[in-house]
One Martini backbone bead per residue (centre of mass of N, CA, C, O) as a GRO file, in nm:
protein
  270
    1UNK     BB    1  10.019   0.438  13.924
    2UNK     BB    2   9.968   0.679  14.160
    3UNK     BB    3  10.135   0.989  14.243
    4UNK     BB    4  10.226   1.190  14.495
    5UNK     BB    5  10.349   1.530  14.569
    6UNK     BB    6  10.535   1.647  14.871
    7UNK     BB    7  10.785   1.719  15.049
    8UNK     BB    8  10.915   1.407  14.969
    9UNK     BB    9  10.645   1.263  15.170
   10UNK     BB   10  10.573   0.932  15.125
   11UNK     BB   11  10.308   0.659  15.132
   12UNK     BB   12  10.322   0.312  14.994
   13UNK     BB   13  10.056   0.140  14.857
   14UNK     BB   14  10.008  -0.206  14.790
   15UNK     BB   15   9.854  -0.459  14.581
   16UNK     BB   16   9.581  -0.502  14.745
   17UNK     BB   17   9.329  -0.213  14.797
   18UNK     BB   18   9.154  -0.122  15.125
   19UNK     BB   19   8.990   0.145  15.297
   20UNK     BB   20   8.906   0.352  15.577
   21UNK     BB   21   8.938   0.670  15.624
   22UNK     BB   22   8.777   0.777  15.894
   23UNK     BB   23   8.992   0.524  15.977
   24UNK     BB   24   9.209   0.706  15.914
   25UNK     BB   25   9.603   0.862  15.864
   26UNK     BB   26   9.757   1.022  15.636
   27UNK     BB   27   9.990   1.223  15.496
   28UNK     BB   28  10.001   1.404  15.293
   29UNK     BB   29  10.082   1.223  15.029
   30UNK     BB   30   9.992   0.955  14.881
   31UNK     BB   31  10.002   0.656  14.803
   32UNK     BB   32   9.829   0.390  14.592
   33UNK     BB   33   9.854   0.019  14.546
   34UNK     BB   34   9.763  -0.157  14.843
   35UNK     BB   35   9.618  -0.384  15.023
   36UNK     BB   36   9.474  -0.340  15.387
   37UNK     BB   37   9.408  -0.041  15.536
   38UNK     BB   38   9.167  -0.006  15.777
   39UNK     BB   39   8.868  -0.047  15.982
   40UNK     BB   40   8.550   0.038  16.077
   41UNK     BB   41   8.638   0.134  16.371
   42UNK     BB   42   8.733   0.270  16.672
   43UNK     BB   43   8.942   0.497  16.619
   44UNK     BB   44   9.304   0.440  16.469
   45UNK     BB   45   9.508   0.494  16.189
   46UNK     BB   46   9.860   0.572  16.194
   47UNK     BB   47  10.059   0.700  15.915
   48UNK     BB   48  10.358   0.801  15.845
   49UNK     BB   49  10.651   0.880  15.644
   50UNK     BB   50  10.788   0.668  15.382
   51UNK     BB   51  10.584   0.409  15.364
   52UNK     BB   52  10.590   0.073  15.267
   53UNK     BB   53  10.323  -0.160  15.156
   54UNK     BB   54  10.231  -0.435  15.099
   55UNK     BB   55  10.116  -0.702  14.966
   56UNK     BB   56   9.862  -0.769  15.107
   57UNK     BB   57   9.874  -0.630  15.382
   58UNK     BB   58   9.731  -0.585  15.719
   59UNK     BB   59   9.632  -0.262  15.852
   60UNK     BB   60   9.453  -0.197  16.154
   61UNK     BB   61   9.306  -0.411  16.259
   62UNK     BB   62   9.153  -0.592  16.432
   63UNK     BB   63   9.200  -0.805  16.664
   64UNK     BB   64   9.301  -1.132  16.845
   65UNK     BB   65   9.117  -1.079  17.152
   66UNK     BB   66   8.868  -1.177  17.334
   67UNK     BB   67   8.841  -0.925  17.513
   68UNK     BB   68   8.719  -0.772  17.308
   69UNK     BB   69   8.533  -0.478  17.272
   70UNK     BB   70   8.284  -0.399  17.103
   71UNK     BB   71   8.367  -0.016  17.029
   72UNK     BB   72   8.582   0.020  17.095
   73UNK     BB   73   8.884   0.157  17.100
   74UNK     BB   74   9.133   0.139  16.849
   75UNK     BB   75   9.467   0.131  16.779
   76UNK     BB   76   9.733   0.273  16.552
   77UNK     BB   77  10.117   0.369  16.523
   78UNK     BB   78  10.295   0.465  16.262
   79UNK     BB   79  10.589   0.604  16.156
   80UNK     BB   80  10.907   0.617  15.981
   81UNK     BB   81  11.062   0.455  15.701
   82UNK     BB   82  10.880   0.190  15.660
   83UNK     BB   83  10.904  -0.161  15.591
   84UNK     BB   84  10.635  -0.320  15.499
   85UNK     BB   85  10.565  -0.641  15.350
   86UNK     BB   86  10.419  -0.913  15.228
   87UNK     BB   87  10.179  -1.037  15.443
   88UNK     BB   88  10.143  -0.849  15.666
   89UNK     BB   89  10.038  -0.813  16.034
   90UNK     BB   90   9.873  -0.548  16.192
   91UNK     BB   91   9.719  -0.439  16.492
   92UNK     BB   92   9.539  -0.328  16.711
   93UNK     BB   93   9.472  -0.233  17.041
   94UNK     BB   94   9.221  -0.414  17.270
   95UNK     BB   95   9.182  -0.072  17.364
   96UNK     BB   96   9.192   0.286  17.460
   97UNK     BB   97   9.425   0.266  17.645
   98UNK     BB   98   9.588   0.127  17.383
   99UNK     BB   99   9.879   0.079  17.156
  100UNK     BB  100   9.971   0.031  16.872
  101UNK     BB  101  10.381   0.028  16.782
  102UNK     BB  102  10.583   0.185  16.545
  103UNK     BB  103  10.823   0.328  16.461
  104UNK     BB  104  11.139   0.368  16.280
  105UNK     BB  105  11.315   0.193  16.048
  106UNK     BB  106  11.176  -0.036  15.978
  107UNK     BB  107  11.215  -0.420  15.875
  108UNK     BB  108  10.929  -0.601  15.724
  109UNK     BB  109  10.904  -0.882  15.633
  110UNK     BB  110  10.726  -1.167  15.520
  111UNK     BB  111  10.494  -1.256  15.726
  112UNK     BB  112  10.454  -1.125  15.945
  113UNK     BB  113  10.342  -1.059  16.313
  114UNK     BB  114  10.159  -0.798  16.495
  115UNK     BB  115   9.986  -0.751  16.769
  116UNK     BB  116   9.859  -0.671  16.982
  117UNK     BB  117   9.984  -0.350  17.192
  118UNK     BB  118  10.279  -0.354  17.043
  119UNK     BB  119  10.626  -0.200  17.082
  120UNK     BB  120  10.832  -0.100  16.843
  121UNK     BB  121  11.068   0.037  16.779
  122UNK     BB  122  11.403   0.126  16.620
  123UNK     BB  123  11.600  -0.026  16.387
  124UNK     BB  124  11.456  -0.303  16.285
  125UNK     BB  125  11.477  -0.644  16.207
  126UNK     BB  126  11.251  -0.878  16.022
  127UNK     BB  127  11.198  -1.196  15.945
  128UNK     BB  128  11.074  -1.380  15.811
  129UNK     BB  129  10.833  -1.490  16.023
  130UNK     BB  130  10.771  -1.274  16.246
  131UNK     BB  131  10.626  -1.335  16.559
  132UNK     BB  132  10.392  -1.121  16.803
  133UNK     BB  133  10.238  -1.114  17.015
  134UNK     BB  134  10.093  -0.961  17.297
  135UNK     BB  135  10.256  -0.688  17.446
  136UNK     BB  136  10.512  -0.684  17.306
  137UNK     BB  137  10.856  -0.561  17.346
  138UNK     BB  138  11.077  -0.332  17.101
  139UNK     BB  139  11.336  -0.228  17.094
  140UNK     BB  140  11.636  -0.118  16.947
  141UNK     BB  141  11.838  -0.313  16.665
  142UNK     BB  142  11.714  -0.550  16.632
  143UNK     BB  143  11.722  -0.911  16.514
  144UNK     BB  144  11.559  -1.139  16.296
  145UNK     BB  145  11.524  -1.426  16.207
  146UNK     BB  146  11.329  -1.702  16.090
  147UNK     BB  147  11.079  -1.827  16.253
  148UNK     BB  148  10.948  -1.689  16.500
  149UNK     BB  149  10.844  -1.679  16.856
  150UNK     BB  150  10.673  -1.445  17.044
  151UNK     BB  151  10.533  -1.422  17.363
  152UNK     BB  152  10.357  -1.292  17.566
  153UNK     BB  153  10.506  -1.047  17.736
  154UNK     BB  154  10.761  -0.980  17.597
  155UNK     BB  155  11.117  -0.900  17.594
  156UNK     BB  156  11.323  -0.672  17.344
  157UNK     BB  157  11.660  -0.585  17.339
  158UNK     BB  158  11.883  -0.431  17.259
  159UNK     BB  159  12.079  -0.570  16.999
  160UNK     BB  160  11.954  -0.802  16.949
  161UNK     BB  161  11.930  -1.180  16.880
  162UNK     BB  162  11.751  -1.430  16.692
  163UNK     BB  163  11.679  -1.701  16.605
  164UNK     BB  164  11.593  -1.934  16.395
  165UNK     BB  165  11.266  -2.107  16.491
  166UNK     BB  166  11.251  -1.957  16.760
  167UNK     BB  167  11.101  -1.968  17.104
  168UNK     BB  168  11.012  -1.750  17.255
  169UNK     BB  169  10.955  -1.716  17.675
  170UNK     BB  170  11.158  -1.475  17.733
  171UNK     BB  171  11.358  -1.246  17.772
  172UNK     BB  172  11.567  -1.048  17.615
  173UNK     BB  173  11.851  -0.898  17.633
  174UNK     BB  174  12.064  -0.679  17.589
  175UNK     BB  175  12.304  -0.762  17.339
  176UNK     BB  176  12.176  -1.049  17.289
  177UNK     BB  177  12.160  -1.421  17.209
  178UNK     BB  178  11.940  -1.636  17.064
  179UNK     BB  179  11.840  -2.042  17.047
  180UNK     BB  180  11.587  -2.219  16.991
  181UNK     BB  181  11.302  -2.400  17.066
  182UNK     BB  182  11.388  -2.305  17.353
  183UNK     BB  183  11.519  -2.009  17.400
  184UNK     BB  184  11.847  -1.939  17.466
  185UNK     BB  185  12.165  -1.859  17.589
  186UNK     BB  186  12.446  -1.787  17.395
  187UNK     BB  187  12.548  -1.496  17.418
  188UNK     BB  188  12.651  -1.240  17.217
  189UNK     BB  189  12.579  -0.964  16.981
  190UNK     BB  190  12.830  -0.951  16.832
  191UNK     BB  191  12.809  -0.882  16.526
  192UNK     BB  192  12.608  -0.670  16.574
  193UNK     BB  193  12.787  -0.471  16.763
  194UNK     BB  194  12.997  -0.410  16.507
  195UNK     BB  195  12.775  -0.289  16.307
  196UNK     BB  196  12.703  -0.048  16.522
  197UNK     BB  197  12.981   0.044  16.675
  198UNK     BB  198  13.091  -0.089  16.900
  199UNK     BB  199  13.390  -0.108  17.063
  200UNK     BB  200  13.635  -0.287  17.167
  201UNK     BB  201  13.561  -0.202  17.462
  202UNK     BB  202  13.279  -0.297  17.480
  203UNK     BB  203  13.311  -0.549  17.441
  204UNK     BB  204  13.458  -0.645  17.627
  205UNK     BB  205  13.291  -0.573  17.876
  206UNK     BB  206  13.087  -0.754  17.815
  207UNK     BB  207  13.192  -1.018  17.826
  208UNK     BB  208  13.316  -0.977  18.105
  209UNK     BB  209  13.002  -0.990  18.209
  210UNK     BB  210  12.890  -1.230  18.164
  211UNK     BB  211  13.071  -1.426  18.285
  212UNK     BB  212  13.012  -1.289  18.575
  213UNK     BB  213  12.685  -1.398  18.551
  214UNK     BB  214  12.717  -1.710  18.384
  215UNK     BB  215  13.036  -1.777  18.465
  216UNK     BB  216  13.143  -1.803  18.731
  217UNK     BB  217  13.431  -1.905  18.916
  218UNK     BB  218  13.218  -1.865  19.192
  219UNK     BB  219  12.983  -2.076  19.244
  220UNK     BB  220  12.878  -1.891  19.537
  221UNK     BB  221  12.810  -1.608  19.483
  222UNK     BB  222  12.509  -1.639  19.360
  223UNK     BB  223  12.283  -1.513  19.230
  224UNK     BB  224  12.200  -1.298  18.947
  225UNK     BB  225  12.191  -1.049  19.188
  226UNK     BB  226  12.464  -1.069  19.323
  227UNK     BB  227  12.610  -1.031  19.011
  228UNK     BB  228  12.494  -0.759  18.962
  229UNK     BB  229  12.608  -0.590  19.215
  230UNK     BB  230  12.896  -0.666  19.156
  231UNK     BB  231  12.931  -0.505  18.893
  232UNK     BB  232  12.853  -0.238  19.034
  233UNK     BB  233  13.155  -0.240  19.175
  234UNK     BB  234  13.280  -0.266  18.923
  235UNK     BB  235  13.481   0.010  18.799
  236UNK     BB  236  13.576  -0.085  18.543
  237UNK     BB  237  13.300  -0.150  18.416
  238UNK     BB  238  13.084   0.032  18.539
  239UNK     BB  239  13.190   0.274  18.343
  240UNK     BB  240  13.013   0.136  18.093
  241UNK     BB  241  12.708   0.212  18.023
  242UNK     BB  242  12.647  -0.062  17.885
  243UNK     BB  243  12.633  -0.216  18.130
  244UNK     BB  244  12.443  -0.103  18.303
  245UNK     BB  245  12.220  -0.151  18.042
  246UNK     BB  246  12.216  -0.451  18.116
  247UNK     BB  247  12.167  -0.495  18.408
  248UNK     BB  248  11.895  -0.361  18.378
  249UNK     BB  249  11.758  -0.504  18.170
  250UNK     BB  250  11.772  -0.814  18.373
  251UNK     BB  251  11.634  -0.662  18.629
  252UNK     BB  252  11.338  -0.583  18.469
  253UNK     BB  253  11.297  -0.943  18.419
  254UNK     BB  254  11.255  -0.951  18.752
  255UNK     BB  255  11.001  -0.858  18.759
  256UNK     BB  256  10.628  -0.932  18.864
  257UNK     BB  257  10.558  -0.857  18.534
  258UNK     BB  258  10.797  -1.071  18.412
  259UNK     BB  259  10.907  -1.325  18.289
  260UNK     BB  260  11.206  -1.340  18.233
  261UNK     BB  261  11.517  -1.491  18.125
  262UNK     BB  262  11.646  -1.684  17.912
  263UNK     BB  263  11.804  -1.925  17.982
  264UNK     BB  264  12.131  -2.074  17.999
  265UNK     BB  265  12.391  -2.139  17.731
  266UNK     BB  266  12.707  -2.267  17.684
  267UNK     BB  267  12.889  -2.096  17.435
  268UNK     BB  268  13.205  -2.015  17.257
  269UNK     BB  269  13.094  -1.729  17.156
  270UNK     BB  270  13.094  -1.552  17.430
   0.00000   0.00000   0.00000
């Protein structure tokens, strides 16, 4: 295994490997011993400091995307810190106007698959078996159970949790929880919530904004956008910011380019 070494900061590719120069980018030092990162295709592979990846993973390779033209130029973006495992595939971006794109300090467990154009925060955590098809977005503190499917151009917003199995098919909200084979709203990400640090108090008020927009006592108040609209005038509510974030999450995902956020299933964990 061979190793250099300038300024701590290193990046650790495990075998079995083989690279195309050309269109790779690290900055040096790196180590070498595995993968296959990198493709000879128009575009470029840049990968920042401190990343791990692992045995078998595939990275930087051409699309499985239909629509791409051999020639183009495509991208892929990798940050620093990122733990990438054995047998994952990151694919480069369909396109030249845009980037598959990865934070930093993600840990990204094994088989798992981030398709073309994908944009993913900083960090979260995928466990093995989390497959994100093209176009998904992917903000921060997130984290997947095991063998999850989401389908494309869904979001995935903050610190929310997807349970294991789930085949997510529209956005999931910030803060919150999903699960089901046709992935359901189930309640808030208590666990993840107070593990990220968020206070008694902003969590009591997540509670109650969810009850107010999913749970609402009085059955007429009318549709999900009356009831955000209600949120914001309430100022108890209203003056912490995770509310307003999560409002703003909810109502960006029925702009008419977004999916829709994924049904809602009263859950007593809520």
């Amino acid at each position: 295994m061979l190793r250099t070494r300038r300024n701590a900061k290193i990046c650790w590719i495990r075998s079995l490997f083989s690279f195309t120069l050309q269109r790779l980018y690290i900055p040096e030092p790196f180590l070498v011993s595995g993968a296959i990162v990198g493709e000879d295709l128009p575009g470029r592979t840049t990968i920042g400091c401190n990343n791990i990846i692992g045995h078998h993973a595939v990275i930087g390779v051409k699309c499985q995307d239909m629509k791409y033209k051999p020639g183009d130029e495509c991208f892929l973006d990798i940050g620093d810190n990122n733990d990438i495992r054995e047998y994952t595939s990151i694919h480069r971006s369909s396109k030249s106007s845009e980037r598959t794109v990865i934070g930093d300090n993600n840990l990204i467990m094994g088989s798992c698959h981030i398709a073309h154009d994908c944009k993913v925060g900083n960090n979260n955590i995928f466990a093995n078996n989390t497959l994100f098809a093209g176009h998904v977005v992917v903000e921060d503190y997130t984290h997947t159970a095991g063998a999850i499917v989401v389908h494309q151009f869904c979001h995935i917003g903050s610190f929310s949790f997807i349970g294991g199995g789930s085949v997510v098919s529209q956005d999931v909200p910030r803060y919150m929880m999903v699960s089901g084979e046709r992935a359901e709203l189930r309640g808030l990400n208590l666990e993840g919530l107070r593990r990220c640090g968020f206070s008694a108090e902003e969590i009591k008020s997540m509670r109650k904004a969810y009850q107010k927009i999913f749970i609402p006592k009085d059955a007429k108040l009318g549709g999900i956008e009356d009831r955000l609209k209600e949120l914001e005038h309430n100022e108890e509510l209203s003056s912490f910011p995770v509310i307003r974030s999560m409002v703003q999450s909810i109502r960006d995902s029925f702009d008419e380019t977004r999916r829709g956020i994924c049904k809602f299933r009263h859950w007593s964990g809520s």
